[in-house]
Coordinates of C-alpha atoms and ligand atoms in Angstrom, one line a residue:
Chain A
M1 CA 67.5 89.1 91.8
A2 CA 69.4 90.0 95.0
D3 CA 71.1 93.4 95.2
P4 CA 74.9 93.3 94.6
P5 CA 76.9 93.8 97.7
C6 CA 79.0 96.9 98.5
P7 CA 82.1 96.9 96.4
H8 CA 84.1 98.3 99.3
M9 CA 83.4 95.3 101.5
K10 CA 86.9 93.8 101.2
S11 CA 88.7 97.0 102.3
C12 CA 86.1 98.4 104.7
E13 CA 87.2 98.2 108.3
M14 CA 83.6 98.6 109.6
Y15 CA 82.4 95.6 107.6
E16 CA 84.9 93.4 109.3
I17 CA 83.6 94.7 112.7
F18 CA 80.0 93.9 111.6
T19 CA 80.9 90.2 111.1
F20 CA 81.8 90.0 114.8
S21 CA 78.4 89.2 116.2
E22 CA 74.8 88.4 115.3
T23 CA 73.6 91.7 116.8
L24 CA 75.8 93.7 114.5
A25 CA 74.7 91.7 111.4
V26 CA 71.8 94.0 110.9
W27 CA 74.1 96.7 109.6
K28 CA 75.3 94.2 106.9
T29 CA 71.8 93.3 105.8
R30 CA 70.5 96.9 105.8
Y31 CA 73.6 98.5 104.2
C32 CA 76.5 96.3 103.0
Q33 CA 74.6 93.6 101.4
S34 CA 71.7 95.6 100.0
D35 CA 71.3 99.4 99.9
Y36 CA 75.0 100.3 100.3
S37 CA 74.7 103.5 98.2
R38 CA 73.1 105.3 101.1
C39 CA 76.0 104.3 103.5
E40 CA 77.8 107.4 104.7
R41 CA 81.2 105.6 104.6
Y42 CA 80.6 104.5 101.0
Q43 CA 79.4 108.0 100.0
R44 CA 82.4 109.7 101.5
A45 CA 84.9 107.3 99.9
L46 CA 83.2 107.9 96.6
K47 CA 83.7 111.6 97.0
G48 CA 87.4 111.1 97.8
Q49 CA 86.8 112.3 101.3
P50 CA 88.5 110.7 104.4
V51 CA 86.4 108.1 106.1
P52 CA 86.9 108.2 109.9
V53 CA 87.4 104.7 111.3
N54 CA 84.6 105.3 113.9
L55 CA 82.0 106.3 111.3
L56 CA 78.9 104.0 111.0
P57 CA 76.9 103.7 107.8
N58 CA 74.1 105.9 109.1
G59 CA 76.5 108.8 109.8
H60 CA 76.8 108.2 113.6
L61 CA 80.3 108.5 115.0
L62 CA 81.3 105.9 117.6
E63 CA 82.6 107.7 120.7
K64 CA 84.0 106.6 124.1
Chain B
M1 CA 125.6 104.1 86.3
Q2 CA 125.5 100.5 87.5
F3 CA 122.0 99.2 88.2
W4 CA 121.2 96.2 90.4
P5 CA 120.4 93.0 88.6
W6 CA 116.6 92.8 88.2
Y7 CA 116.2 89.8 90.4
L8 CA 117.9 91.5 93.4
G9 CA 115.6 94.5 92.8
G10 CA 112.6 92.1 93.0
V11 CA 113.8 90.6 96.2
A12 CA 114.4 94.0 97.8
L13 CA 110.9 95.3 96.8
T14 CA 109.3 92.1 98.2
T15 CA 111.2 92.5 101.4
V16 CA 110.1 96.0 101.8
A17 CA 106.5 95.3 101.0
V18 CA 106.3 92.2 103.3
G19 CA 108.3 94.0 106.0
H20 CA 106.0 97.0 106.0
W21 CA 103.0 94.7 106.4
L22 CA 104.6 92.7 109.3
L23 CA 105.9 95.8 111.1
M24 CA 102.9 98.2 110.5
N25 CA 100.1 95.7 110.2
R26 CA 99.0 97.4 107.0
M27 CA 99.7 97.3 103.3
M28 CA 102.4 99.6 101.9
A29 CA 100.9 102.3 99.7
V30 CA 103.0 105.3 98.8
S31 CA 100.2 107.3 97.2
G32 CA 98.0 106.4 100.1
R33 CA 100.3 108.2 102.4
V34 CA 100.4 111.2 100.1
T35 CA 96.6 111.2 100.1
A36 CA 96.6 111.0 103.9
L37 CA 98.9 114.1 104.1
V38 CA 96.8 116.1 101.6
N39 CA 93.6 115.1 103.4
R40 CA 95.1 116.3 106.7
V41 CA 95.7 119.7 105.1
R42 CA 92.3 119.8 103.5
F43 CA 90.1 118.4 106.3
G44 CA 92.2 118.8 109.4
P45 CA 93.4 116.1 111.9
D46 CA 91.5 112.8 112.4
K47 CA 89.6 113.1 115.7
A48 CA 88.5 109.5 115.9
P49 CA 89.1 108.1 119.4
A50 CA 91.1 104.9 119.7
L51 CA 88.4 102.3 120.7
S52 CA 88.9 98.6 121.4
G53 CA 87.6 95.7 123.4
K54 CA 84.7 96.2 125.8
E55 CA 84.6 100.0 125.2
L56 CA 84.1 99.4 121.4
E57 CA 81.6 96.6 121.9
D58 CA 79.5 98.8 124.2
A59 CA 79.6 101.8 121.8
L60 CA 78.6 99.5 118.9
L61 CA 75.8 97.9 120.7
A62 CA 74.3 101.2 121.8
A63 CA 74.6 102.6 118.3
T64 CA 73.0 99.5 116.8
L65 CA 70.1 99.6 119.2
A66 CA 69.6 103.3 118.6
A67 CA 69.5 102.8 114.9
F68 CA 67.4 99.6 114.6
G69 CA 65.8 99.1 118.0
D70 CA 64.5 95.5 118.6
E71 CA 65.3 94.5 115.0
A72 CA 68.9 94.4 115.9
L73 CA 68.3 91.7 118.4
K74 CA 66.6 89.4 115.9
A75 CA 68.8 87.2 113.8
P76 CA 68.7 88.1 110.0
P77 CA 65.8 86.2 108.3
T78 CA 68.1 84.4 105.8
A79 CA 70.8 83.6 108.3
P80 CA 71.5 79.9 109.0
E81 CA 71.2 78.6 112.6
P82 CA 73.4 80.9 114.6
A83 CA 76.6 79.4 115.9
P84 CA 77.0 79.5 119.7
E85 CA 78.7 82.7 120.9
P86 CA 82.3 81.9 121.9
A87 CA 83.3 82.6 125.4
P88 CA 84.6 86.2 125.8
S89 CA 88.1 85.0 126.4
A90 CA 88.1 83.0 123.2
R91 CA 86.8 85.8 121.0
P92 CA 89.2 88.0 119.1
Q93 CA 89.7 91.5 120.5
L94 CA 87.6 94.1 118.6
T95 CA 89.7 97.0 117.6
L96 CA 89.3 100.2 115.5
T97 CA 92.8 100.9 114.2
K98 CA 93.4 104.6 114.0
P99 CA 95.2 105.8 110.9
Q100 CA 98.8 106.8 111.2
G101 CA 99.7 110.4 112.0
P102 CA 101.5 112.8 109.7
G103 CA 104.8 112.1 111.5
M104 CA 104.8 108.5 110.4
H105 CA 104.1 109.5 106.8
A106 CA 106.9 112.1 106.9
L107 CA 109.2 109.4 108.3
F108 CA 108.3 107.0 105.5
F109 CA 109.0 109.7 102.8
F110 CA 112.2 110.6 104.5
G111 CA 113.3 106.9 104.4
L112 CA 112.2 106.7 100.7
A113 CA 114.4 109.7 99.8
I114 CA 117.4 108.5 101.8
G115 CA 117.0 105.0 100.3
G116 CA 117.0 106.4 96.8
L117 CA 120.0 108.6 97.5
L118 CA 122.0 105.7 99.0
S119 CA 121.2 103.5 96.1
V120 CA 122.3 106.1 93.6
L121 CA 125.5 106.9 95.5
L122 CA 126.3 103.2 95.6
A123 CA 125.6 103.0 91.9
G124 CA 128.2 105.6 91.0
G125 CA 127.1 109.0 92.2
L126 CA 124.3 111.6 92.1
E127 CA 123.8 113.5 89.0
V128 CA 120.6 115.6 88.6
S129 CA 119.4 116.2 85.0
P130 CA 116.1 117.1 83.5
S131 CA 116.0 114.1 81.3
L132 CA 114.7 110.5 81.0
R133 CA 118.2 109.5 80.0
G134 CA 117.0 108.2 76.7
A135 CA 118.6 109.4 73.5
R136 CA 115.2 109.6 71.9
F137 CA 113.8 111.8 74.7
E138 CA 116.8 114.1 74.3
A139 CA 116.4 114.2 70.6
L140 CA 112.8 115.0 70.8
F141 CA 112.7 117.6 73.6
D142 CA 115.1 120.4 74.2
G143 CA 115.5 123.2 76.7
P144 CA 112.4 124.1 78.7
G145 CA 110.4 121.5 76.7
R146 CA 112.1 118.8 78.7
Y147 CA 110.8 120.3 82.0
A148 CA 107.4 120.8 80.5
V149 CA 107.2 117.1 79.4
L150 CA 108.4 115.8 82.8
L151 CA 105.9 118.1 84.6
L152 CA 103.1 116.9 82.4
G153 CA 104.1 113.3 82.9
G154 CA 104.2 113.8 86.6
L155 CA 100.7 115.4 86.6
C156 CA 99.3 112.5 84.5
V157 CA 100.8 109.9 86.9
G158 CA 99.4 111.8 89.9
F159 CA 96.0 112.1 88.3
G160 CA 95.8 108.5 87.3
T161 CA 97.0 107.3 90.7
R162 CA 94.3 109.3 92.5
M163 CA 91.7 108.1 90.0
T164 CA 92.5 104.4 90.4
G165 CA 93.1 104.6 94.2
G166 CA 96.7 103.4 94.1
C167 CA 100.1 103.4 92.4
T168 CA 102.9 100.9 91.7
S169 CA 103.3 100.0 95.3
G170 CA 99.6 99.7 96.4
H171 CA 98.3 98.2 93.2
G172 CA 101.5 96.8 91.5
L173 CA 103.2 95.2 94.5
C174 CA 100.6 94.6 97.2
G175 CA 97.4 94.3 95.1
V176 CA 98.8 92.1 92.3
S177 CA 100.4 89.7 94.8
R178 CA 97.0 89.3 96.5
F179 CA 95.3 88.8 93.1
Q180 CA 93.0 91.8 93.7
P181 CA 91.0 92.2 90.4
A182 CA 91.1 96.0 90.5
S183 CA 94.9 96.0 91.1
L184 CA 95.4 93.4 88.3
L185 CA 93.5 95.6 85.9
A186 CA 95.1 98.9 87.0
T187 CA 98.6 97.4 86.8
A188 CA 97.9 95.8 83.4
A189 CA 96.6 99.2 82.2
F190 CA 99.5 101.4 83.4
F191 CA 102.2 98.9 82.3
G192 CA 100.4 98.1 79.1
T193 CA 100.1 101.8 78.3
G194 CA 103.7 102.4 79.1
I195 CA 104.8 99.6 76.7
V196 CA 102.6 100.8 73.9
T197 CA 103.7 104.4 74.4
S198 CA 107.4 103.5 74.3
F199 CA 106.9 101.5 71.1
A200 CA 104.9 104.3 69.6
V201 CA 107.6 106.9 70.5
A202 CA 110.3 104.6 69.0
L203 CA 108.3 104.3 65.8
L204 CA 107.7 108.0 65.6
L205 CA 111.3 108.8 65.9
A206 CA 112.6 106.0 63.7
Ligands
SF4_301 S1 78.1 99.6 102.9 FE1 79.4 101.0 104.1 S2 79.9 99.9 105.9 FE2 79.2 98.4 104.4 S3 81.0 97.7 103.4 FE3 80.2 99.3 102.2 S4 81.3 101.1 102.9 FE4 81.6 99.5 104.5

């Protein structure tokens, strides 16, 4: 049976960004649609901590 | 005190919720703003840079290649035939929207207080009292007990709001109108509990 997708998908700003191109889809298949519990954004949200908009699931922060 | 008719209250609330979305490009959430202010005190200011367009695309591509290497360039195995990439001019602009700063939250709360004050002045004048204005409440609680009950009620509301990730504005107005399952459940729970509690209190005092 397929893994359930991340319950934060509808409200996650980064997920919306991952739908933008085929190259970015790898984040969805590796995190959002499978092993979302190891996503840094998901973990921080679960702990009630702020989630920076530029935070990627692997903990990397997007910079200029 | 003269209250507005219920239907005018509904129209006013809808106007505020829709207006907030149109003007701010985000859902109205009162407790969300409180959380943002508390987080600012607890974790310091948000240092995320404002990224958009080509700058954001480049940063994303570099991070994706660093994380997955060549795998990022392969289409996902279960994906259908990829649609042709639209021309850059036809593609929507990628943007990371920065959260609002504390000034905007403070302005919102200022507006909330002024709106409430205006409404109460128009309805006959301001009168501060430690009561829920119900004869039953006043019969049951007296003196400092009233303050204690109101404080406890406020704490319970705050705790529940944080636990469910929203309040009457986020869940009740914006979530229910978008048929969000979590908001439907949360609103049914807090209104349902309110109805049951008021009947229970009425029975206890009968
Ligand atoms: S897995 Fe992470 S990035 Fe994906 S939707 Fe959930 S929180 Fe967002």
